[in-house]
Structures are given as structure tokens and as C-alpha cells.
PDB file of C-alpha atoms in Angstrom:
ATOM      1  CA  UNK O 145      60.286  -8.525  50.540  1.00 51.00           C
ATOM      2  CA  UNK O 146      60.778 -11.719  52.264  1.00 55.00           C
ATOM      3  CA  UNK O 147      64.486 -11.365  51.904  1.00 63.00           C
ATOM      4  CA  UNK O 148      64.218  -7.176  53.048  1.00 60.00           C
ATOM      5  CA  UNK O 149      62.156  -8.362  55.828  1.00 57.00           C
ATOM      6  CA  UNK O 150      64.687 -10.835  57.043  1.00 64.00           C
ATOM      7  CA  UNK O 151      67.995  -8.198  56.616  1.00 71.00           C
ATOM      8  CA  UNK O 152      65.678  -5.426  58.636  1.00 60.00           C
ATOM      9  CA  UNK O 153      64.949  -7.729  60.922  1.00 59.00           C
ATOM     10  CA  UNK O 154      69.042  -8.606  61.525  1.00 67.00           C
ATOM     11  CA  UNK O 155      69.477  -5.104  61.781  1.00 71.00           C
ATOM     12  CA  UNK O 156      66.505  -4.041  64.335  1.00 61.00           C
ATOM     13  CA  UNK O 157      67.288  -6.992  66.318  1.00 67.00           C
ATOM     14  CA  UNK O 158      71.490  -6.358  66.556  1.00 68.00           C
ATOM     15  CA  UNK O 159      70.692  -2.894  67.399  1.00 65.00           C
ATOM     16  CA  UNK O 160      68.531  -3.647  69.925  1.00 60.00           C
ATOM     17  CA  UNK O 161      70.463  -6.430  71.898  1.00 69.00           C
ATOM     18  CA  UNK O 162      73.570  -3.823  71.343  1.00 65.00           C
ATOM     19  CA  UNK O 163      71.598  -0.370  72.176  1.00 57.00           C
ATOM     20  CA  UNK O 164      70.314  -2.535  75.103  1.00 59.00           C
ATOM     21  CA  UNK O 165      73.593  -2.934  76.598  1.00 62.00           C
ATOM     22  CA  UNK O 166      74.811   0.446  75.865  1.00 59.00           C
ATOM     23  CA  UNK O 167      71.806   1.420  78.190  1.00 58.00           C
ATOM     24  CA  UNK O 168      72.216  -0.986  81.115  1.00 62.00           C
ATOM     25  CA  UNK O 169      75.877   0.499  81.182  1.00 61.00           C
ATOM     26  CA  UNK O 170      74.283   3.716  81.011  1.00 61.00           C
ATOM     27  CA  UNK O 171      72.767   3.090  84.316  1.00 61.00           C
ATOM     28  CA  UNK O 172      75.169   1.980  85.929  1.00 63.00           C
ATOM     29  CA  UNK O 173      77.786   4.529  84.960  1.00 61.00           C
ATOM     30  CA  UNK O 174      75.564   6.970  85.179  1.00 58.00           C
ATOM     31  CA  UNK O 175      77.082   9.050  82.307  1.00 57.00           C
ATOM     32  CA  UNK O 176      73.851  10.792  80.566  1.00 59.00           C
ATOM     33  CA  UNK O 177      72.945   8.543  77.803  1.00 64.00           C
ATOM     34  CA  UNK O 178      70.105   6.410  79.367  1.00 56.00           C
ATOM     35  CA  UNK O 179      67.893   8.598  77.414  1.00 62.00           C
ATOM     36  CA  UNK O 180      68.979   8.611  73.891  1.00 63.00           C
ATOM     37  CA  UNK O 181      69.606   4.629  74.462  1.00 56.00           C
ATOM     38  CA  UNK O 182      66.482   4.120  75.226  1.00 59.00           C
ATOM     39  CA  UNK O 183      64.919   6.035  72.200  1.00 63.00           C
ATOM     40  CA  UNK O 184      67.078   4.062  69.735  1.00 66.00           C
ATOM     41  CA  UNK O 185      66.158   0.110  71.106  1.00 57.00           C
ATOM     42  CA  UNK O 186      62.576   1.977  71.288  1.00 65.00           C
ATOM     43  CA  UNK O 187      62.906   2.392  67.398  1.00 66.00           C
ATOM     44  CA  UNK O 188      65.251  -1.155  67.164  1.00 62.00           C
ATOM     45  CA  UNK O 189      62.189  -2.720  68.885  1.00 63.00           C
ATOM     46  CA  UNK O 190      59.536  -1.178  66.578  1.00 68.00           C
ATOM     47  CA  UNK O 191      62.009  -2.093  63.497  1.00 65.00           C
ATOM     48  CA  UNK O 192      62.048  -5.679  65.067  1.00 64.00           C
ATOM     49  CA  UNK O 193      58.120  -5.985  65.101  1.00 64.00           C
ATOM     50  CA  UNK O 194      57.560  -4.580  61.126  1.00 67.00           C
ATOM     51  CA  UNK O 195      59.950  -6.631  60.381  1.00 63.00           C
ATOM     52  CA  UNK O 196      58.189  -9.596  61.785  1.00 67.00           C
ATOM     53  CA  UNK O 197      54.756  -8.538  60.142  1.00 71.00           C
ATOM     54  CA  UNK O 198      56.395  -8.464  56.266  1.00 68.00           C
ATOM     55  CA  UNK O 199      57.951 -11.500  56.922  1.00 62.00           C
ATOM     56  CA  UNK O 200      54.471 -13.117  57.985  1.00 65.00           C
ATOM     57  CA  UNK O 201      52.890 -11.494  55.237  1.00 62.00           C
ATOM     58  CA  UNK O 202      55.210 -13.361  53.010  1.00 60.00           C
ATOM     59  CA  UNK O 203      55.019 -16.554  54.679  1.00 56.00           C
ATOM     60  CA  UNK O 204      54.493 -19.971  52.819  1.00 56.00           C
ATOM     61  CA  UNK O 205      51.381 -20.434  55.224  1.00 54.00           C
ATOM     62  CA  UNK O 206      50.031 -17.122  53.839  1.00 49.00           C
ATOM     63  CA  UNK O 207      50.427 -17.785  50.346  1.00 50.00           C
ATOM     64  CA  UNK O 208      48.876 -21.351  50.637  1.00 53.00           C
ATOM     65  CA  UNK O 209      46.507 -20.284  53.044  1.00 49.00           C
ATOM     66  CA  UNK O 210      45.487 -17.592  49.932  1.00 53.00           C
ATOM     67  CA  UNK O 211      46.192 -19.966  47.394  1.00 54.00           C
ATOM     68  CA  UNK O 212      43.338 -22.016  49.605  1.00 54.00           C
ATOM     69  CA  UNK O 213      40.936 -19.696  48.965  1.00 48.00           C
ATOM     70  CA  UNK O 214      41.279 -18.922  45.601  1.00 53.00           C
ATOM     71  CA  UNK O 215      40.580 -22.709  44.449  1.00 54.00           C
ATOM     72  CA  UNK O 216      37.590 -23.258  47.109  1.00 54.00           C
ATOM     73  CA  UNK O 217      36.530 -19.515  45.147  1.00 54.00           C
ATOM     74  CA  UNK O 218      36.358 -21.230  42.202  1.00 54.00           C
ATOM     75  CA  UNK O 219      33.664 -22.511  40.037  1.00 56.00           C
ATOM     76  CA  UNK O 220      34.220 -26.776  40.627  1.00 57.00           C
ATOM     77  CA  UNK O 221      34.718 -28.731  37.736  1.00 64.00           C
ATOM     78  CA  UNK O 222      31.355 -29.854  35.830  1.00 64.00           C
ATOM     79  CA  UNK O 223      31.855 -33.975  36.453  1.00 68.00           C
ATOM     80  CA  UNK O 224      31.185 -35.654  32.752  1.00 73.00           C
ATOM     81  CA  UNK O 225      27.882 -37.067  32.245  1.00 77.00           C
ATOM     82  CA  UNK O 226      27.317 -41.461  31.316  1.00 82.00           C
ATOM     83  CA  UNK O 227      24.787 -41.080  28.675  1.00 83.00           C
ATOM     84  CA  UNK O 228      22.490 -44.015  29.144  1.00 89.00           C
ATOM     85  CA  UNK O 229      22.447 -46.172  25.740  1.00 88.00           C
ATOM     86  CA  UNK O 230      18.651 -44.447  25.611  1.00 89.00           C
ATOM     87  CA  UNK O 231      20.271 -41.372  25.500  1.00 88.00           C
ATOM     88  CA  UNK O 232      23.174 -42.239  22.747  1.00 89.00           C
ATOM     89  CA  UNK O 233      20.480 -43.893  20.643  1.00 90.00           C
ATOM     90  CA  UNK O 234      17.935 -40.447  21.180  1.00 91.00           C
ATOM     91  CA  UNK O 235      21.323 -38.461  20.107  1.00 90.00           C
ATOM     92  CA  UNK O 236      21.978 -40.551  17.243  1.00 92.00           C
ATOM     93  CA  UNK O 237      18.059 -40.850  15.826  1.00 93.00           C
ATOM     94  CA  UNK O 238      18.490 -36.344  16.416  1.00 93.00           C
ATOM     95  CA  UNK O 239      21.440 -36.386  14.138  1.00 94.00           C
ATOM     96  CA  UNK O 240      20.208 -38.003  11.650  1.00 93.00           C
ATOM     97  CA  UNK O 241      16.586 -36.673  11.797  1.00 94.00           C
ATOM     98  CA  UNK O 242      18.653 -33.194  11.710  1.00 93.00           C
ATOM     99  CA  UNK O 243      20.671 -34.425   8.676  1.00 94.00           C
ATOM    100  CA  UNK O 244      17.561 -35.282   6.698  1.00 93.00           C
ATOM    101  CA  UNK O 245      16.058 -32.326   7.387  1.00 94.00           C
ATOM    102  CA  UNK O 246      18.547 -30.594   6.226  1.00 95.00           C
ATOM    103  CA  UNK O 247      19.142 -32.699   2.887  1.00 94.00           C
ATOM    104  CA  UNK O 248      15.636 -31.652   2.654  1.00 94.00           C
ATOM    105  CA  UNK O 249      15.855 -28.420   3.282  1.00 94.00           C
ATOM    106  CA  UNK O 250      18.987 -28.512   0.052  1.00 94.00           C
ATOM    107  CA  UNK O 251      16.742 -30.296  -1.853  1.00 93.00           C
ATOM    108  CA  UNK O 252      13.918 -28.230  -1.659  1.00 95.00           C
ATOM    109  CA  UNK O 253      16.424 -25.088  -2.318  1.00 94.00           C
ATOM    110  CA  UNK O 254      17.609 -26.491  -5.324  1.00 94.00           C
ATOM    111  CA  UNK O 255      14.077 -27.720  -7.145  1.00 95.00           C
ATOM    112  CA  UNK O 256      12.859 -23.467  -6.047  1.00 94.00           C
ATOM    113  CA  UNK O 257      15.726 -22.612  -7.816  1.00 94.00           C
ATOM    114  CA  UNK O 258      15.658 -24.887 -10.654  1.00 95.00           C
ATOM    115  CA  UNK O 259      12.255 -23.375 -11.094  1.00 94.00           C
ATOM    116  CA  UNK O 260      13.091 -20.245 -10.876  1.00 95.00           C
ATOM    117  CA  UNK O 261      15.406 -20.328 -13.566  1.00 95.00           C
ATOM    118  CA  UNK O 262      12.807 -22.356 -16.152  1.00 95.00           C
ATOM    119  CA  UNK O 263      10.222 -19.438 -15.248  1.00 94.00           C
ATOM    120  CA  UNK O 264      13.075 -16.836 -16.167  1.00 95.00           C
ATOM    121  CA  UNK O 265      13.740 -19.111 -19.060  1.00 93.00           C
ATOM    122  CA  UNK O 266      10.550 -19.723 -20.064  1.00 95.00           C
ATOM    123  CA  UNK O 267      10.090 -15.949 -19.939  1.00 94.00           C
ATOM    124  CA  UNK O 268      12.859 -15.419 -21.811  1.00 94.00           C
ATOM    125  CA  UNK O 269      11.264 -17.546 -24.714  1.00 94.00           C
ATOM    126  CA  UNK O 270       8.046 -16.316 -24.592  1.00 95.00           C
ATOM    127  CA  UNK O 271       9.235 -12.548 -25.132  1.00 94.00           C
ATOM    128  CA  UNK O 272      11.462 -13.511 -27.402  1.00 95.00           C
ATOM    129  CA  UNK O 273       8.729 -15.487 -29.592  1.00 93.00           C
ATOM    130  CA  UNK O 274       6.561 -12.522 -29.078  1.00 95.00           C
ATOM    131  CA  UNK O 275       9.007  -9.916 -30.477  1.00 95.00           C
ATOM    132  CA  UNK O 276       8.976 -12.333 -33.555  1.00 95.00           C
ATOM    133  CA  UNK O 277       4.825 -12.438 -33.592  1.00 95.00           C
ATOM    134  CA  UNK O 278       4.987  -8.787 -32.761  1.00 94.00           C
ATOM    135  CA  UNK O 279       7.575  -8.096 -35.646  1.00 95.00           C
ATOM    136  CA  UNK O 280       6.225 -10.437 -38.116  1.00 94.00           C
ATOM    137  CA  UNK O 281       3.031  -8.920 -37.652  1.00 95.00           C
ATOM    138  CA  UNK O 282       4.087  -5.501 -38.450  1.00 96.00           C
ATOM    139  CA  UNK O 283       6.040  -7.133 -41.299  1.00 95.00           C
ATOM    140  CA  UNK O 284       2.783  -8.517 -43.027  1.00 95.00           C
ATOM    141  CA  UNK O 285       0.315  -4.965 -41.754  1.00 95.00           C
ATOM    142  CA  UNK O 286       3.372  -3.828 -44.090  1.00 96.00           C
ATOM    143  CA  UNK O 287       2.864  -6.084 -46.874  1.00 96.00           C
ATOM    144  CA  UNK O 288      -0.915  -5.888 -46.966  1.00 96.00           C
ATOM    145  CA  UNK O 289      -0.162  -2.137 -47.160  1.00 96.00           C
ATOM    146  CA  UNK O 290       2.106  -2.229 -49.402  1.00 96.00           C
ATOM    147  CA  UNK O 291      -0.325  -4.515 -51.771  1.00 97.00           C
ATOM    148  CA  UNK O 292      -3.897  -2.161 -51.503  1.00 96.00           C
ATOM    149  CA  UNK O 293      -1.862   0.440 -52.651  1.00 97.00           C
ATOM    150  CA  UNK O 294      -0.483  -1.574 -55.560  1.00 97.00           C
ATOM    151  CA  UNK O 295      -4.133  -2.731 -56.075  1.00 97.00           C
ATOM    152  CA  UNK O 296      -5.621   1.559 -55.712  1.00 96.00           C
ATOM    153  CA  UNK O 297      -2.805   2.495 -57.879  1.00 96.00           C
ATOM    154  CA  UNK O 298      -4.214   0.789 -61.009  1.00 96.00           C
ATOM    155  CA  UNK O 299      -7.644   2.840 -60.496  1.00 97.00           C
ATOM    156  CA  UNK O 300      -7.802   6.497 -61.809  1.00 96.00           C
ATOM    157  CA  UNK O 301      -9.230   9.263 -59.007  1.00 94.00           C
ATOM    158  CA  UNK O 302     -11.070  11.096 -61.983  1.00 93.00           C
ATOM    159  CA  UNK O 303     -13.146   7.896 -63.187  1.00 94.00           C
ATOM    160  CA  UNK O 304     -12.327   5.075 -61.021  1.00 95.00           C
ATOM    161  CA  UNK O 305     -10.536   3.113 -64.208  1.00 96.00           C
ATOM    162  CA  UNK O 306      -7.534   1.518 -65.504  1.00 97.00           C
ATOM    163  CA  UNK O 307      -6.074   3.702 -68.012  1.00 97.00           C
ATOM    164  CA  UNK O 308      -3.843   0.650 -68.763  1.00 96.00           C
ATOM    165  CA  UNK O 309      -6.672  -2.048 -69.231  1.00 97.00           C
ATOM    166  CA  UNK O 310      -8.713   1.213 -71.218  1.00 97.00           C
ATOM    167  CA  UNK O 311      -5.434   1.378 -73.533  1.00 96.00           C
ATOM    168  CA  UNK O 312      -5.843  -2.047 -74.332  1.00 96.00           C
ATOM    169  CA  UNK O 313      -9.393  -1.417 -74.936  1.00 97.00           C
ATOM    170  CA  UNK O 314      -8.677   0.472 -77.247  1.00 96.00           C
ATOM    171  CA  UNK O 315      -5.463  -1.112 -79.478  1.00 95.00           C
ATOM    172  CA  UNK O 316      -9.238  -3.845 -80.187  1.00 93.00           C
ATOM    173  CA  UNK O 317     -11.587  -0.724 -81.163  1.00 94.00           C
ATOM    174  CA  UNK O 318     -12.740  -0.640 -84.979  1.00 91.00           C
ATOM    175  CA  UNK O 319     -12.829   3.328 -83.625  1.00 95.00           C
ATOM    176  CA  UNK O 320     -11.030   4.178 -80.727  1.00 95.00           C
ATOM    177  CA  UNK O 321     -12.131   7.717 -80.391  1.00 95.00           C
ATOM    178  CA  UNK O 322     -15.584   6.436 -80.020  1.00 96.00           C
ATOM    179  CA  UNK O 323     -13.832   5.358 -76.380  1.00 97.00           C
ATOM    180  CA  UNK O 324     -16.840   5.661 -73.560  1.00 97.00           C
ATOM    181  CA  UNK O 325     -15.739   4.493 -70.048  1.00 97.00           C
ATOM    182  CA  UNK O 326     -18.949   3.663 -67.956  1.00 97.00           C
ATOM    183  CA  UNK O 327     -17.623   1.394 -64.816  1.00 97.00           C
ATOM    184  CA  UNK O 328     -14.628  -0.629 -63.572  1.00 97.00           C
ATOM    185  CA  UNK O 329     -15.294  -2.923 -60.754  1.00 97.00           C
ATOM    186  CA  UNK O 330     -12.643  -5.737 -59.375  1.00 97.00           C
ATOM    187  CA  UNK O 331     -11.968  -8.154 -57.603  1.00 97.00           C
ATOM    188  CA  UNK O 332      -8.800  -9.259 -55.293  1.00 97.00           C
ATOM    189  CA  UNK O 333      -7.708 -12.880 -56.168  1.00 97.00           C
ATOM    190  CA  UNK O 334      -6.179 -12.926 -52.672  1.00 95.00           C
ATOM    191  CA  UNK O 335      -2.478 -11.451 -50.656  1.00 94.00           C
ATOM    192  CA  UNK O 336       0.038 -10.277 -53.439  1.00 94.00           C
ATOM    193  CA  UNK O 337      -2.107 -12.926 -56.039  1.00 96.00           C
ATOM    194  CA  UNK O 338      -3.301  -9.871 -57.690  1.00 97.00           C
ATOM    195  CA  UNK O 339      -6.678  -8.442 -59.124  1.00 97.00           C
ATOM    196  CA  UNK O 340      -9.644  -9.552 -61.489  1.00 98.00           C
ATOM    197  CA  UNK O 341     -11.365  -6.680 -63.366  1.00 98.00           C
ATOM    198  CA  UNK O 342     -14.570  -6.053 -65.398  1.00 98.00           C
ATOM    199  CA  UNK O 343     -15.322  -2.832 -67.934  1.00 98.00           C
ATOM    200  CA  UNK O 344     -18.279  -1.524 -68.903  1.00 98.00           C
ATOM    201  CA  UNK O 345     -18.395   0.331 -71.962  1.00 97.00           C
ATOM    202  CA  UNK O 346     -19.693   1.681 -75.134  1.00 97.00           C
ATOM    203  CA  UNK O 347     -18.175   2.358 -78.184  1.00 97.00           C
ATOM    204  CA  UNK O 348     -18.839   1.915 -82.190  1.00 95.00           C
ATOM    205  CA  UNK O 349     -18.799  -0.816 -84.039  1.00 92.00           C
ATOM    206  CA  UNK O 350     -18.035  -2.010 -87.418  1.00 88.00           C
ATOM    207  CA  UNK O 351     -21.269  -0.133 -88.436  1.00 91.00           C
ATOM    208  CA  UNK O 352     -20.957   2.907 -86.593  1.00 91.00           C
ATOM    209  CA  UNK O 353     -23.556   2.286 -84.381  1.00 93.00           C
ATOM    210  CA  UNK O 354     -22.700   3.133 -80.375  1.00 95.00           C
ATOM    211  CA  UNK O 355     -22.902  -0.203 -78.499  1.00 95.00           C
ATOM    212  CA  UNK O 356     -22.195  -1.630 -75.090  1.00 96.00           C
ATOM    213  CA  UNK O 357     -19.346  -3.791 -74.492  1.00 97.00           C
ATOM    214  CA  UNK O 358     -17.755  -5.393 -71.675  1.00 97.00           C
ATOM    215  CA  UNK O 359     -14.082  -6.397 -71.281  1.00 98.00           C
ATOM    216  CA  UNK O 360     -12.822  -8.105 -68.382  1.00 98.00           C
ATOM    217  CA  UNK O 361      -9.190  -9.947 -67.278  1.00 97.00           C
ATOM    218  CA  UNK O 362      -6.723 -10.231 -64.213  1.00 97.00           C
ATOM    219  CA  UNK O 363      -3.564  -8.110 -63.107  1.00 97.00           C
ATOM    220  CA  UNK O 364      -0.658 -10.330 -61.210  1.00 97.00           C
ATOM    221  CA  UNK O 365       1.212  -8.668 -58.784  1.00 96.00           C
ATOM    222  CA  UNK O 366       4.301 -11.179 -59.295  1.00 94.00           C
ATOM    223  CA  UNK O 367       4.784 -10.872 -63.146  1.00 95.00           C
ATOM    224  CA  UNK O 368       2.674  -7.880 -62.847  1.00 94.00           C
ATOM    225  CA  UNK O 369       0.774  -8.516 -66.714  1.00 96.00           C
ATOM    226  CA  UNK O 370      -2.254  -7.670 -67.727  1.00 96.00           C
ATOM    227  CA  UNK O 371      -4.413  -9.818 -69.681  1.00 96.00           C
ATOM    228  CA  UNK O 372      -7.871 -10.253 -70.812  1.00 96.00           C
ATOM    229  CA  UNK O 373     -10.718 -10.253 -73.399  1.00 96.00           C
ATOM    230  CA  UNK O 374     -13.964  -9.017 -74.701  1.00 96.00           C
ATOM    231  CA  UNK O 375     -17.292 -10.887 -72.799  1.00 95.00           C
ATOM    232  CA  UNK O 376     -19.575 -12.383 -75.653  1.00 82.00           C
TER     233      UNK O 376
END
């Protein structure tokens, strides 16, 4: 814009001088070109004025003034404050305290994490132990039921006697057909050990008289063997 304004100023100045000269000449010659030359001189004067305005707007002084205003309007830079030894010591102490607090917080978090891990582990172990106990209890219950069913399976639902023991007794009698069962009682010797029995019955002796007898013995759970003898 500065170069354009200079060229425009130069052209308008030359035109102003030339047509001003022609206008003066027309006054003396009276050739009728006075009005035209006057208009051209006026236009040249206006162009000169516009050129001066353009040059003024782009002059270094104007740019300098604008830059000065910008600098003045900009916020001033803060000057670095020099700290006192006490302030430096306080900052150092604050930093150390913060570092200690962060370390303590981190340690507390690690302790809490370790507690949670230990808690989860203990809960899992307790659950596993409870499952083992539960399975063992179920197995024991099943075994006890099987043992009780085994004992009860030896007794007749008709008269409560033990048919296998009755057979053994009859084999020892003089007259097996005279055997009459009265009562059979038993005593459990303990889990999976077997049971002891006592049979009360009547039978004929060698003289043909009917006598009361007792026969006792044991049935072993593991060997399934039956042993017994007459009670004297």
C-alpha cells in the first residue's frame, strides 16, 4: 500500500502541475478549455490528498505508534521473586512432608491390599475346608446308614430273630424240629465292628423234655463271620 500511494501521489502531482499550467494558459488565450482544466486540477488535488492519507496510514511512525500501544496494552511480565532462606526451608520441609505422606499412603494401600488378599485366601481355604467337612459328614452319614441297614438286614421281620443264628442253633440240638424261638436281643459293638446277640428259645433235651435255653455270639462286620455258644 505504501508503494501504491507513492505512485498515485506522483501521478496526481504531475497532473495537477500540468493541468494547472493549462488552466492558466486557457485564461490568457480564452480558448474555452478553462472549465475542463479546472475540473481536472480539482480531481488531481483530491487524488493528491488521498495519496497523502494512504502514505500517512502506512508510515513507520504510525506502525511504531501502533506497536507501542500493543506493547503498552500487553500485560507486564511478572518479576521473579527471590525467596528468603526461611521460605526455601519451608518449601523443602513441605516437599519432604508431602513425600512422607505419599509414602505412608502407598504403604497403607499395600497393607490394605495384602489384608484383602489374605482375607480372600482365608475365605477360600475356609470354604474348601467346609466342603471337605461337608463331604466327610455326608460320607460318614452314608456309611452309618449302610452299617445300620446291614445290622437290620440280619433280623427277620416276622419274629425278630436272626435266621442264620437259628440255623446254627438247630444244628447243635438233639431235636432240631423242637426249636421254638422266644426272643432275640442284640448289642451294637460300635461303628463297623458288628453286633453281639442273645437268643432265648425252647427245645427238647436228650430226654424229650422241653427246656429253655440261651445262645449268645457275635457277627463281625468286616469278616461277616458268625460265632456263638450256649449260655451255661
